[in-house]
Amino acid sequence: MPPDALTLDEINALGRDAFVARLGFVFERSPWVAAAAWDARPFRSRAALHAAMVAAMWAAPREQQLALIRAHPDLAGKAAIAKELTAESTREQASAGLDRLTPAEFARFTELNDAYRARFAFPFIICVREHTKASILANFVERIAHSPDDERHTALGEIAKIAALRLNDAVRE
């Protein structure tokens, strides 16, 4: 847990702007999720805070959900190479070894990223902290056969998992 992690009491005491400034990163480049969850205060647990944020995500209009999905980078993609990932995405991708791919692995990730984007018009999302390179690649292959609506739903579920892990890092019970 980072030394600057806040307690739930500290989180609950924050005004809306400070709350969003502190937790807006939890959902990749989408601080609107934190802003929408703020009204659910006070949070009795980190799980309740996460539930409020996830509820805000699911309640959002479809286009806003798609914008949230599209705010995520490709795995081992151009943004990673250009060092344009958020600090959280950089750490998460490194945790699965995506920053240390062989040329063949990189080529496979590029091929799958391109095929996935062509099919769904958004990046492949998976909670990489729960996976290895091999299991990520297997999920890519399996999920590319999903329908667009099923895959949107799956991507949002993965985003919720990512958010839970980020909250665990940022908020002390």
Tab-separated table of N, CA and C in Angstrom:
chain	number	residue	atom	x	y	z
A	1	MET	N	0.847	-1.180	0.000
A	1	MET	CA	0.000	0.000	0.000
A	1	MET	C	0.888	1.238	0.000
A	2	PRO	N	0.614	2.181	-0.902
A	2	PRO	CA	1.430	3.399	-0.936
A	2	PRO	C	1.332	4.176	0.372
A	3	PRO	N	2.393	4.888	0.729
A	3	PRO	CA	2.363	5.636	1.987
A	3	PRO	C	1.315	6.742	1.993
A	4	ASP	N	0.885	7.175	0.814
A	4	ASP	CA	-0.119	8.234	0.754
A	4	ASP	C	-1.543	7.699	0.649
A	5	ALA	N	-1.734	6.391	0.873
A	5	ALA	CA	-3.075	5.817	0.856
A	5	ALA	C	-3.902	6.463	1.964
A	6	LEU	N	-5.144	6.772	1.634
A	6	LEU	CA	-6.031	7.404	2.602
A	6	LEU	C	-6.892	6.361	3.301
A	7	THR	N	-7.357	6.710	4.487
A	7	THR	CA	-8.311	5.854	5.180
A	7	THR	C	-9.707	6.146	4.635
A	8	LEU	N	-10.648	5.260	4.933
A	8	LEU	CA	-12.023	5.503	4.523
A	8	LEU	C	-12.570	6.771	5.159
A	9	ASP	N	-12.232	7.031	6.419
A	9	ASP	CA	-12.685	8.266	7.069
A	9	ASP	C	-12.177	9.486	6.306
A	10	GLU	N	-10.925	9.446	5.881
A	10	GLU	CA	-10.369	10.559	5.104
A	10	GLU	C	-11.061	10.686	3.745
A	11	ILE	N	-11.330	9.557	3.098
A	11	ILE	CA	-12.044	9.561	1.813
A	11	ILE	C	-13.435	10.163	1.987
A	12	ASN	N	-14.144	9.722	3.030
A	12	ASN	CA	-15.503	10.202	3.263
A	12	ASN	C	-15.556	11.694	3.578
A	13	ALA	N	-14.478	12.242	4.121
A	13	ALA	CA	-14.443	13.661	4.492
A	13	ALA	C	-14.104	14.575	3.312
A	14	LEU	N	-13.680	14.015	2.198
A	14	LEU	CA	-13.283	14.835	1.051
A	14	LEU	C	-14.491	15.465	0.370
A	15	GLY	N	-14.328	16.707	-0.061
A	15	GLY	CA	-15.321	17.328	-0.926
A	15	GLY	C	-15.271	16.656	-2.293
A	16	ARG	N	-16.267	16.950	-3.121
A	16	ARG	CA	-16.374	16.292	-4.426
A	16	ARG	C	-15.108	16.465	-5.264
A	17	ASP	N	-14.608	17.690	-5.392
A	17	ASP	CA	-13.431	17.931	-6.237
A	17	ASP	C	-12.200	17.188	-5.716
A	18	ALA	N	-11.995	17.208	-4.394
A	18	ALA	CA	-10.845	16.514	-3.801
A	18	ALA	C	-11.001	15.003	-3.949
A	19	PHE	N	-12.223	14.509	-3.803
A	19	PHE	CA	-12.513	13.082	-3.967
A	19	PHE	C	-12.153	12.640	-5.388
A	20	VAL	N	-12.598	13.428	-6.368
A	20	VAL	CA	-12.315	13.099	-7.770
A	20	VAL	C	-10.817	13.205	-8.048
A	21	ALA	N	-10.183	14.239	-7.497
A	21	ALA	CA	-8.737	14.390	-7.696
A	21	ALA	C	-7.988	13.203	-7.113
A	22	ARG	N	-8.462	12.692	-5.992
A	22	ARG	CA	-7.776	11.592	-5.305
A	22	ARG	C	-8.064	10.227	-5.927
A	23	LEU	N	-9.296	10.010	-6.408
A	23	LEU	CA	-9.697	8.672	-6.878
A	23	LEU	C	-10.101	8.631	-8.346
A	24	GLY	N	-9.950	9.724	-9.055
A	24	GLY	CA	-10.334	9.748	-10.463
A	24	GLY	C	-9.545	8.796	-11.334
A	25	PHE	N	-8.358	8.416	-10.877
A	25	PHE	CA	-7.498	7.511	-11.651
A	25	PHE	C	-7.978	6.064	-11.633
A	26	VAL	N	-8.846	5.710	-10.685
A	26	VAL	CA	-9.233	4.305	-10.470
A	26	VAL	C	-9.831	3.701	-11.741
A	27	PHE	N	-10.628	4.490	-12.442
A	27	PHE	CA	-11.166	4.070	-13.735
A	27	PHE	C	-10.402	4.864	-14.794
A	28	GLU	N	-9.594	4.188	-15.545
A	28	GLU	CA	-8.605	4.752	-16.480
A	28	GLU	C	-9.082	5.999	-17.214
A	29	ARG	N	-8.444	7.126	-16.910
A	29	ARG	CA	-8.705	8.394	-17.601
A	29	ARG	C	-10.195	8.732	-17.663
A	30	SER	N	-10.932	8.328	-16.626
A	30	SER	CA	-12.388	8.533	-16.575
A	30	SER	C	-12.818	8.991	-15.184
A	31	PRO	N	-12.416	10.195	-14.782
A	31	PRO	CA	-12.758	10.667	-13.439
A	31	PRO	C	-14.258	10.856	-13.206
A	32	TRP	N	-15.043	10.844	-14.267
A	32	TRP	CA	-16.499	10.967	-14.114
A	32	TRP	C	-17.074	9.842	-13.257
A	33	VAL	N	-16.413	8.679	-13.237
A	33	VAL	CA	-16.910	7.561	-12.429
A	33	VAL	C	-16.809	7.919	-10.943
A	34	ALA	N	-15.672	8.443	-10.532
A	34	ALA	CA	-15.512	8.867	-9.136
A	34	ALA	C	-16.496	9.979	-8.810
A	35	ALA	N	-16.660	10.937	-9.713
A	35	ALA	CA	-17.594	12.044	-9.470
A	35	ALA	C	-19.014	11.527	-9.251
A	36	ALA	N	-19.419	10.545	-10.051
A	36	ALA	CA	-20.769	9.990	-9.916
A	36	ALA	C	-20.933	9.197	-8.624
A	37	ALA	N	-19.862	8.569	-8.145
A	37	ALA	CA	-19.934	7.757	-6.923
A	37	ALA	C	-19.909	8.603	-5.655
A	38	TRP	N	-19.418	9.825	-5.729
A	38	TRP	CA	-19.252	10.673	-4.543
A	38	TRP	C	-20.555	10.824	-3.758
A	39	ASP	N	-21.677	10.922	-4.451
A	39	ASP	CA	-22.973	11.106	-3.789
A	39	ASP	C	-23.354	9.935	-2.882
A	40	ALA	N	-22.746	8.798	-3.051
A	40	ALA	CA	-23.080	7.614	-2.245
A	40	ALA	C	-22.384	7.615	-0.877
A	41	ARG	N	-21.569	8.639	-0.585
A	41	ARG	CA	-20.889	8.717	0.706
A	41	ARG	C	-21.904	8.775	1.840
A	42	PRO	N	-21.580	8.369	3.024
A	42	PRO	CA	-20.277	7.828	3.423
A	42	PRO	C	-20.168	6.339	3.072
A	43	PHE	N	-18.957	5.951	2.786
A	43	PHE	CA	-18.680	4.552	2.452
A	43	PHE	C	-18.268	3.825	3.726
A	44	ARG	N	-18.890	2.701	3.995
A	44	ARG	CA	-18.604	1.941	5.224
A	44	ARG	C	-17.413	0.999	5.053
A	45	SER	N	-17.051	0.751	3.796
A	45	SER	CA	-15.927	-0.154	3.515
A	45	SER	C	-15.372	0.177	2.138
A	46	ARG	N	-14.196	-0.337	1.883
A	46	ARG	CA	-13.610	-0.191	0.553
A	46	ARG	C	-14.493	-0.891	-0.479
A	47	ALA	N	-15.090	-2.016	-0.077
A	47	ALA	CA	-15.994	-2.737	-0.981
A	47	ALA	C	-17.215	-1.882	-1.322
A	48	ALA	N	-17.739	-1.129	-0.366
A	48	ALA	CA	-18.884	-0.257	-0.633
A	48	ALA	C	-18.493	0.877	-1.580
A	49	LEU	N	-17.292	1.412	-1.409
A	49	LEU	CA	-16.786	2.441	-2.308
A	49	LEU	C	-16.659	1.878	-3.725
A	50	HIS	N	-16.093	0.705	-3.832
A	50	HIS	CA	-15.952	0.053	-5.136
A	50	HIS	C	-17.329	-0.196	-5.748
A	51	ALA	N	-18.266	-0.690	-4.948
A	51	ALA	CA	-19.611	-0.970	-5.454
A	51	ALA	C	-20.279	0.290	-5.987
A	52	ALA	N	-20.093	1.412	-5.309
A	52	ALA	CA	-20.684	2.672	-5.772
A	52	ALA	C	-20.064	3.108	-7.097
A	53	MET	N	-18.762	2.932	-7.225
A	53	MET	CA	-18.090	3.310	-8.475
A	53	MET	C	-18.528	2.391	-9.619
A	54	VAL	N	-18.618	1.115	-9.343
A	54	VAL	CA	-19.032	0.159	-10.373
A	54	VAL	C	-20.491	0.413	-10.773
A	55	ALA	N	-21.336	0.736	-9.789
A	55	ALA	CA	-22.730	1.055	-10.104
A	55	ALA	C	-22.808	2.271	-11.024
A	56	ALA	N	-21.964	3.270	-10.783
A	56	ALA	CA	-21.926	4.449	-11.647
A	56	ALA	C	-21.509	4.065	-13.066
A	57	MET	N	-20.540	3.161	-13.171
A	57	MET	CA	-20.086	2.703	-14.483
A	57	MET	C	-21.230	2.011	-15.225
A	58	TRP	N	-21.932	1.082	-14.549
A	58	TRP	CA	-23.004	0.333	-15.201
A	58	TRP	C	-24.204	1.225	-15.522
A	59	ALA	N	-24.425	2.276	-14.722
A	59	ALA	CA	-25.562	3.172	-14.950
A	59	ALA	C	-25.315	4.165	-16.085
A	60	ALA	N	-24.086	4.298	-16.489
A	60	ALA	CA	-23.737	5.259	-17.545
A	60	ALA	C	-24.361	4.841	-18.876
A	61	PRO	N	-24.642	5.826	-19.719
A	61	PRO	CA	-25.131	5.477	-21.061
A	61	PRO	C	-24.088	4.659	-21.825
A	62	ARG	N	-24.558	3.883	-22.747
A	62	ARG	CA	-23.696	2.985	-23.536
A	62	ARG	C	-22.498	3.723	-24.135
A	63	GLU	N	-22.708	4.909	-24.698
A	63	GLU	CA	-21.604	5.652	-25.316
A	63	GLU	C	-20.553	6.051	-24.279
A	64	GLN	N	-20.991	6.372	-23.070
A	64	GLN	CA	-20.032	6.719	-22.021
A	64	GLN	C	-19.266	5.476	-21.572
A	65	GLN	N	-19.944	4.333	-21.522
A	65	GLN	CA	-19.256	3.072	-21.217
A	65	GLN	C	-18.209	2.771	-22.280
A	66	LEU	N	-18.564	2.968	-23.534
A	66	LEU	CA	-17.610	2.725	-24.619
A	66	LEU	C	-16.431	3.684	-24.520
A	67	ALA	N	-16.689	4.928	-24.156
A	67	ALA	CA	-15.589	5.884	-23.973
A	67	ALA	C	-14.667	5.422	-22.843
A	68	LEU	N	-15.226	4.880	-21.780
A	68	LEU	CA	-14.416	4.340	-20.683
A	68	LEU	C	-13.538	3.187	-21.191
A	69	ILE	N	-14.119	2.287	-21.930
A	69	ILE	CA	-13.340	1.166	-22.476
A	69	ILE	C	-12.232	1.701	-23.385
A	70	ARG	N	-12.576	2.658	-24.230
A	70	ARG	CA	-11.600	3.209	-25.183
A	70	ARG	C	-10.519	4.043	-24.509
A	71	ALA	N	-10.730	4.427	-23.255
A	71	ALA	CA	-9.708	5.183	-22.516
A	71	ALA	C	-8.532	4.295	-22.118
A	72	HIS	N	-8.710	2.987	-22.224
A	72	HIS	CA	-7.647	2.039	-21.869
A	72	HIS	C	-6.680	1.837	-23.033
A	73	PRO	N	-5.424	1.603	-22.724
A	73	PRO	CA	-4.438	1.373	-23.790
A	73	PRO	C	-4.464	-0.073	-24.278
A	74	ASP	N	-3.949	-0.269	-25.480
A	74	ASP	CA	-3.711	-1.635	-25.944
A	74	ASP	C	-2.655	-2.268	-25.048
A	75	LEU	N	-2.734	-3.568	-24.890
A	75	LEU	CA	-1.718	-4.288	-24.117
A	75	LEU	C	-0.447	-4.385	-24.951
A	76	ALA	N	0.654	-3.951	-24.359
A	76	ALA	CA	1.957	-3.978	-25.043
A	76	ALA	C	1.878	-3.245	-26.379
A	77	GLY	N	1.129	-2.156	-26.405
A	77	GLY	CA	0.914	-1.424	-27.643
A	77	GLY	C	1.779	-0.189	-27.781
A	78	LYS	N	1.380	0.668	-28.720
A	78	LYS	CA	2.151	1.866	-29.052
A	78	LYS	C	2.309	2.808	-27.858
A	79	ALA	N	1.257	2.946	-27.050
A	79	ALA	CA	1.343	3.847	-25.891
A	79	ALA	C	2.390	3.347	-24.900
A	80	ALA	N	2.492	2.040	-24.738
A	80	ALA	CA	3.504	1.486	-23.828
A	80	ALA	C	4.909	1.760	-24.362
A	81	ILE	N	5.086	1.566	-25.635
A	81	ILE	CA	6.397	1.799	-26.249
A	81	ILE	C	6.782	3.272	-26.130
A	82	ALA	N	5.807	4.165	-26.325
A	82	ALA	CA	6.063	5.603	-26.259
A	82	ALA	C	6.075	6.135	-24.823
A	83	LYS	N	5.915	5.240	-23.859
A	83	LYS	CA	5.887	5.626	-22.433
A	83	LYS	C	4.758	6.625	-22.152
A	84	GLU	N	3.592	6.388	-22.759
A	84	GLU	CA	2.441	7.272	-22.592
A	84	GLU	C	1.352	6.660	-21.717
A	85	LEU	N	1.630	5.526	-21.082
A	85	LEU	CA	0.653	4.898	-20.200
A	85	LEU	C	0.566	5.656	-18.884
A	86	THR	N	-0.583	5.530	-18.220
A	86	THR	CA	-0.671	6.045	-16.861
A	86	THR	C	0.278	5.229	-15.990
A	87	ALA	N	0.632	5.764	-14.838
A	87	ALA	CA	1.516	5.036	-13.917
A	87	ALA	C	0.898	3.690	-13.544
A	88	GLU	N	-0.411	3.681	-13.337
A	88	GLU	CA	-1.098	2.438	-12.951
A	88	GLU	C	-1.027	1.405	-14.070
A	89	SER	N	-1.308	1.817	-15.303
A	89	SER	CA	-1.253	0.873	-16.428
A	89	SER	C	0.164	0.363	-16.655
A	90	THR	N	1.149	1.226	-16.463
A	90	THR	CA	2.542	0.807	-16.616
A	90	THR	C	2.866	-0.307	-15.626
A	91	ARG	N	2.508	-0.104	-14.356
A	91	ARG	CA	2.773	-1.127	-13.327
A	91	ARG	C	1.997	-2.406	-13.612
A	92	GLU	N	0.737	-2.256	-14.013
A	92	GLU	CA	-0.095	-3.431	-14.256
A	92	GLU	C	0.437	-4.255	-15.428
A	93	GLN	N	0.785	-3.604	-16.520
A	93	GLN	CA	1.313	-4.351	-17.660
A	93	GLN	C	2.649	-5.008	-17.318
A	94	ALA	N	3.468	-4.318	-16.535
A	94	ALA	CA	4.749	-4.902	-16.115
A	94	ALA	C	4.534	-6.122	-15.227
A	95	SER	N	3.468	-6.107	-14.424
A	95	SER	CA	3.216	-7.229	-13.509
A	95	SER	C	2.992	-8.540	-14.263
A	96	ALA	N	2.530	-8.447	-15.496
A	96	ALA	CA	2.325	-9.643	-16.320
A	96	ALA	C	3.464	-9.858	-17.312
A	97	GLY	N	4.506	-9.049	-17.199
A	97	GLY	CA	5.654	-9.206	-18.091
A	97	GLY	C	5.456	-8.619	-19.473
A	98	LEU	N	4.453	-7.766	-19.645
A	98	LEU	CA	4.192	-7.215	-20.970
A	98	LEU	C	5.208	-6.160	-21.379
A	99	ASP	N	6.033	-5.759	-20.450
A	99	ASP	CA	7.118	-4.819	-20.764
A	99	ASP	C	8.408	-5.556	-21.135
A	100	ARG	N	8.342	-6.884	-21.155
A	100	ARG	CA	9.522	-7.705	-21.452
A	100	ARG	C	9.183	-8.804	-22.467
A	101	LEU	N	8.537	-8.428	-23.536
A	101	LEU	CA	8.129	-9.405	-24.540
A	101	LEU	C	9.276	-9.706	-25.499
A	102	THR	N	9.321	-10.939	-25.962
A	102	THR	CA	10.238	-11.290	-27.042
A	102	THR	C	9.678	-10.674	-28.330
A	103	PRO	N	10.486	-10.582	-29.369
A	103	PRO	CA	9.952	-10.071	-30.642
A	103	PRO	C	8.742	-10.881	-31.139
A	104	ALA	N	8.771	-12.186	-30.966
A	104	ALA	CA	7.641	-13.020	-31.406
A	104	ALA	C	6.394	-12.740	-30.565
A	105	GLU	N	6.567	-12.588	-29.250
A	105	GLU	CA	5.427	-12.269	-28.384
A	105	GLU	C	4.854	-10.900	-28.738
A	106	PHE	N	5.740	-9.940	-28.963
A	106	PHE	CA	5.288	-8.601	-29.324
A	106	PHE	C	4.486	-8.638	-30.629
A	107	ALA	N	4.975	-9.391	-31.595
A	107	ALA	CA	4.272	-9.512	-32.873
A	107	ALA	C	2.887	-10.131	-32.674
A	108	ARG	N	2.793	-11.133	-31.804
A	108	ARG	CA	1.498	-11.786	-31.538
A	108	ARG	C	0.535	-10.818	-30.844
A	109	PHE	N	1.021	-10.068	-29.852
A	109	PHE	CA	0.170	-9.080	-29.180
A	109	PHE	C	-0.302	-8.027	-30.182
A	110	THR	N	0.580	-7.568	-31.050
A	110	THR	CA	0.210	-6.566	-32.052
A	110	THR	C	-0.854	-7.120	-32.987
A	111	GLU	N	-0.666	-8.342	-33.448
A	111	GLU	CA	-1.633	-8.994	-34.335
A	111	GLU	C	-3.007	-9.095	-33.661
A	112	LEU	N	-3.017	-9.543	-32.409
A	112	LEU	CA	-4.288	-9.714	-31.696
A	112	LEU	C	-4.926	-8.365	-31.348
A	113	ASN	N	-4.116	-7.393	-30.936
A	113	ASN	CA	-4.660	-6.051	-30.678
A	113	ASN	C	-5.354	-5.519	-31.927
A	114	ASP	N	-4.699	-5.648	-33.071
A	114	ASP	CA	-5.256	-5.125	-34.323
A	114	ASP	C	-6.541	-5.862	-34.710
A	115	ALA	N	-6.548	-7.171	-34.593
A	115	ALA	CA	-7.741	-7.951	-34.947
A	115	ALA	C	-8.902	-7.641	-33.999
A	116	TYR	N	-8.588	-7.519	-32.736
A	116	TYR	CA	-9.615	-7.229	-31.735
A	116	TYR	C	-10.223	-5.843	-31.981
A	117	ARG	N	-9.361	-4.845	-32.181
A	117	ARG	CA	-9.853	-3.479	-32.446
A	117	ARG	C	-10.683	-3.434	-33.726
A	118	ALA	N	-10.275	-4.167	-34.741
A	118	ALA	CA	-11.027	-4.191	-35.994
A	118	ALA	C	-12.423	-4.773	-35.772
A	119	ARG	N	-12.527	-5.758	-34.915
A	119	ARG	CA	-13.828	-6.403	-34.649
A	119	ARG	C	-14.715	-5.575	-33.730
A	120	PHE	N	-14.145	-4.983	-32.669
A	120	PHE	CA	-14.968	-4.351	-31.627
A	120	PHE	C	-14.871	-2.834	-31.567
A	121	ALA	N	-13.897	-2.223	-32.200
A	121	ALA	CA	-13.691	-0.766	-32.185
A	121	ALA	C	-13.342	-0.251	-30.791
A	122	PHE	N	-12.748	-1.101	-29.979
A	122	PHE	CA	-12.176	-0.696	-28.693
A	122	PHE	C	-11.082	-1.689	-28.320
A	123	PRO	N	-10.226	-1.303	-27.364
A	123	PRO	CA	-9.103	-2.182	-27.019
A	123	PRO	C	-9.535	-3.379	-26.172
A	124	PHE	N	-8.746	-4.422	-26.246
A	124	PHE	CA	-8.940	-5.604	-25.400
A	124	PHE	C	-8.617	-5.230	-23.961
A	125	ILE	N	-9.563	-5.483	-23.052
A	125	ILE	CA	-9.368	-5.165	-21.635
A	125	ILE	C	-9.370	-6.469	-20.846
A	126	ILE	N	-8.352	-6.615	-20.014
A	126	ILE	CA	-8.285	-7.753	-19.095
A	126	ILE	C	-7.521	-7.286	-17.861
A	127	CYS	N	-7.907	-7.798	-16.729
A	127	CYS	CA	-7.224	-7.442	-15.485
A	127	CYS	C	-5.885	-8.179	-15.461
A	128	VAL	N	-4.859	-7.548	-16.020
A	128	VAL	CA	-3.580	-8.233	-16.222
A	128	VAL	C	-2.936	-8.681	-14.912
A	129	ARG	N	-3.250	-8.026	-13.808
A	129	ARG	CA	-2.665	-8.435	-12.524
A	129	ARG	C	-3.139	-9.830	-12.108
A	130	GLU	N	-4.165	-10.339	-12.743
A	130	GLU	CA	-4.670	-11.684	-12.466
A	130	GLU	C	-4.198	-12.708	-13.494
A	131	HIS	N	-3.291	-12.307	-14.400
A	131	HIS	CA	-2.934	-13.174	-15.521
A	131	HIS	C	-1.435	-13.206	-15.795
A	132	THR	N	-1.080	-14.153	-16.654
A	132	THR	CA	0.267	-14.254	-17.222
A	132	THR	C	0.166	-13.894	-18.702
A	133	LYS	N	1.316	-13.745	-19.342
A	133	LYS	CA	1.295	-13.497	-20.789
A	133	LYS	C	0.485	-14.580	-21.504
A	134	ALA	N	0.724	-15.828	-21.145
A	134	ALA	CA	0.057	-16.942	-21.822
A	134	ALA	C	-1.456	-16.902	-21.614
A	135	SER	N	-1.904	-16.626	-20.402
A	135	SER	CA	-3.351	-16.609	-20.169
A	135	SER	C	-4.001	-15.382	-20.816
A	136	ILE	N	-3.278	-14.287	-20.908
A	136	ILE	CA	-3.801	-13.110	-21.621
A	136	ILE	C	-3.999	-13.456	-23.092
A	137	LEU	N	-2.995	-14.070	-23.693
A	137	LEU	CA	-3.107	-14.447	-25.106
A	137	LEU	C	-4.256	-15.434	-25.320
A	138	ALA	N	-4.421	-16.393	-24.423
A	138	ALA	CA	-5.520	-17.358	-24.543
A	138	ALA	C	-6.871	-16.645	-24.450
A	139	ASN	N	-6.999	-15.678	-23.556
A	139	ASN	CA	-8.235	-14.909	-23.436
A	139	ASN	C	-8.507	-14.080	-24.679
A	140	PHE	N	-7.472	-13.496	-25.238
A	140	PHE	CA	-7.603	-12.752	-26.495
A	140	PHE	C	-8.279	-13.639	-27.545
A	141	VAL	N	-7.710	-14.816	-27.741
A	141	VAL	CA	-8.195	-15.736	-28.778
A	141	VAL	C	-9.636	-16.155	-28.488
A	142	GLU	N	-9.940	-16.452	-27.239
A	142	GLU	CA	-11.293	-16.880	-26.868
A	142	GLU	C	-12.301	-15.745	-27.041
A	143	ARG	N	-11.962	-14.568	-26.568
A	143	ARG	CA	-12.938	-13.477	-26.531
A	143	ARG	C	-13.179	-12.808	-27.880
A	144	ILE	N	-12.277	-12.975	-28.816
A	144	ILE	CA	-12.495	-12.349	-30.130
A	144	ILE	C	-13.711	-12.954	-30.830
A	145	ALA	N	-14.162	-14.111	-30.385
A	145	ALA	CA	-15.345	-14.756	-30.954
A	145	ALA	C	-16.642	-14.248	-30.319
A	146	HIS	N	-16.551	-13.454	-29.242
A	146	HIS	CA	-17.752	-12.922	-28.583
A	146	HIS	C	-18.527	-11.995	-29.511
A	147	SER	N	-19.790	-11.816	-29.181
A	147	SER	CA	-20.571	-10.779	-29.863
A	147	SER	C	-20.119	-9.418	-29.325
A	148	PRO	N	-20.332	-8.352	-30.069
A	148	PRO	CA	-19.940	-7.025	-29.559
A	148	PRO	C	-20.582	-6.672	-28.213
A	149	ASP	N	-21.845	-6.975	-28.016
A	149	ASP	CA	-22.477	-6.663	-26.720
A	149	ASP	C	-21.901	-7.500	-25.593
A	150	ASP	N	-21.674	-8.786	-25.856
A	150	ASP	CA	-21.064	-9.639	-24.827
A	150	ASP	C	-19.664	-9.148	-24.482
A	151	GLU	N	-18.922	-8.725	-25.484
A	151	GLU	CA	-17.555	-8.288	-25.233
A	151	GLU	C	-17.522	-6.946	-24.517
A	152	ARG	N	-18.458	-6.056	-24.820
A	152	ARG	CA	-18.560	-4.797	-24.069
A	152	ARG	C	-18.822	-5.106	-22.590
A	153	HIS	N	-19.728	-6.008	-22.351
A	153	HIS	CA	-20.047	-6.408	-20.976
A	153	HIS	C	-18.827	-7.040	-20.291
A	154	THR	N	-18.126	-7.903	-20.987
A	154	THR	CA	-16.923	-8.542	-20.434
A	154	THR	C	-15.849	-7.499	-20.140
A	155	ALA	N	-15.639	-6.574	-21.061
A	155	ALA	CA	-14.632	-5.524	-20.860
A	155	ALA	C	-14.961	-4.685	-19.626
A	156	LEU	N	-16.228	-4.326	-19.445
A	156	LEU	CA	-16.618	-3.544	-18.266
A	156	LEU	C	-16.420	-4.345	-16.985
A	157	GLY	N	-16.671	-5.628	-17.030
A	157	GLY	CA	-16.405	-6.483	-15.867
A	157	GLY	C	-14.920	-6.526	-15.525
A	158	GLU	N	-14.081	-6.576	-16.540
A	158	GLU	CA	-12.630	-6.549	-16.308
A	158	GLU	C	-12.199	-5.196	-15.749
A	159	ILE	N	-12.804	-4.119	-16.232
A	159	ILE	CA	-12.499	-2.788	-15.710
A	159	ILE	C	-12.863	-2.718	-14.229
A	160	ALA	N	-13.977	-3.319	-13.850
A	160	ALA	CA	-14.373	-3.344	-12.434
A	160	ALA	C	-13.322	-4.079	-11.592
A	161	LYS	N	-12.763	-5.166	-12.105
A	161	LYS	CA	-11.705	-5.890	-11.387
A	161	LYS	C	-10.454	-5.025	-11.237
A	162	ILE	N	-10.081	-4.340	-12.316
A	162	ILE	CA	-8.913	-3.448	-12.283
A	162	ILE	C	-9.131	-2.367	-11.235
A	163	ALA	N	-10.332	-1.795	-11.224
A	163	ALA	CA	-10.658	-0.725	-10.276
A	163	ALA	C	-10.568	-1.220	-8.832
A	164	ALA	N	-11.020	-2.430	-8.573
A	164	ALA	CA	-10.949	-2.977	-7.206
A	164	ALA	C	-9.503	-3.063	-6.741
A	165	LEU	N	-8.624	-3.528	-7.607
A	165	LEU	CA	-7.210	-3.633	-7.237
A	165	LEU	C	-6.590	-2.252	-7.033
A	166	ARG	N	-6.957	-1.294	-7.864
A	166	ARG	CA	-6.439	0.059	-7.699
A	166	ARG	C	-6.934	0.687	-6.399
A	167	LEU	N	-8.202	0.451	-6.067
A	167	LEU	CA	-8.718	0.960	-4.794
A	167	LEU	C	-8.009	0.307	-3.609
A	168	ASN	N	-7.737	-0.989	-3.718
A	168	ASN	CA	-7.000	-1.673	-2.642
A	168	ASN	C	-5.649	-1.034	-2.390
A	169	ASP	N	-5.051	-0.516	-3.463
A	169	ASP	CA	-3.753	0.150	-3.335
A	169	ASP	C	-3.871	1.570	-2.773
A	170	ALA	N	-5.021	2.213	-2.991
A	170	ALA	CA	-5.151	3.642	-2.685
A	170	ALA	C	-5.900	3.954	-1.391
A	171	VAL	N	-6.672	2.992	-0.879
A	171	VAL	CA	-7.524	3.266	0.280
A	171	VAL	C	-7.312	2.195	1.343
A	172	ARG	N	-7.038	2.673	2.567
A	172	ARG	CA	-6.904	1.759	3.713
A	172	ARG	C	-8.255	1.623	4.394
A	173	GLU	N	-8.597	0.413	4.822
A	173	GLU	CA	-9.853	0.198	5.555
A	173	GLU	C	-9.736	0.783	6.945
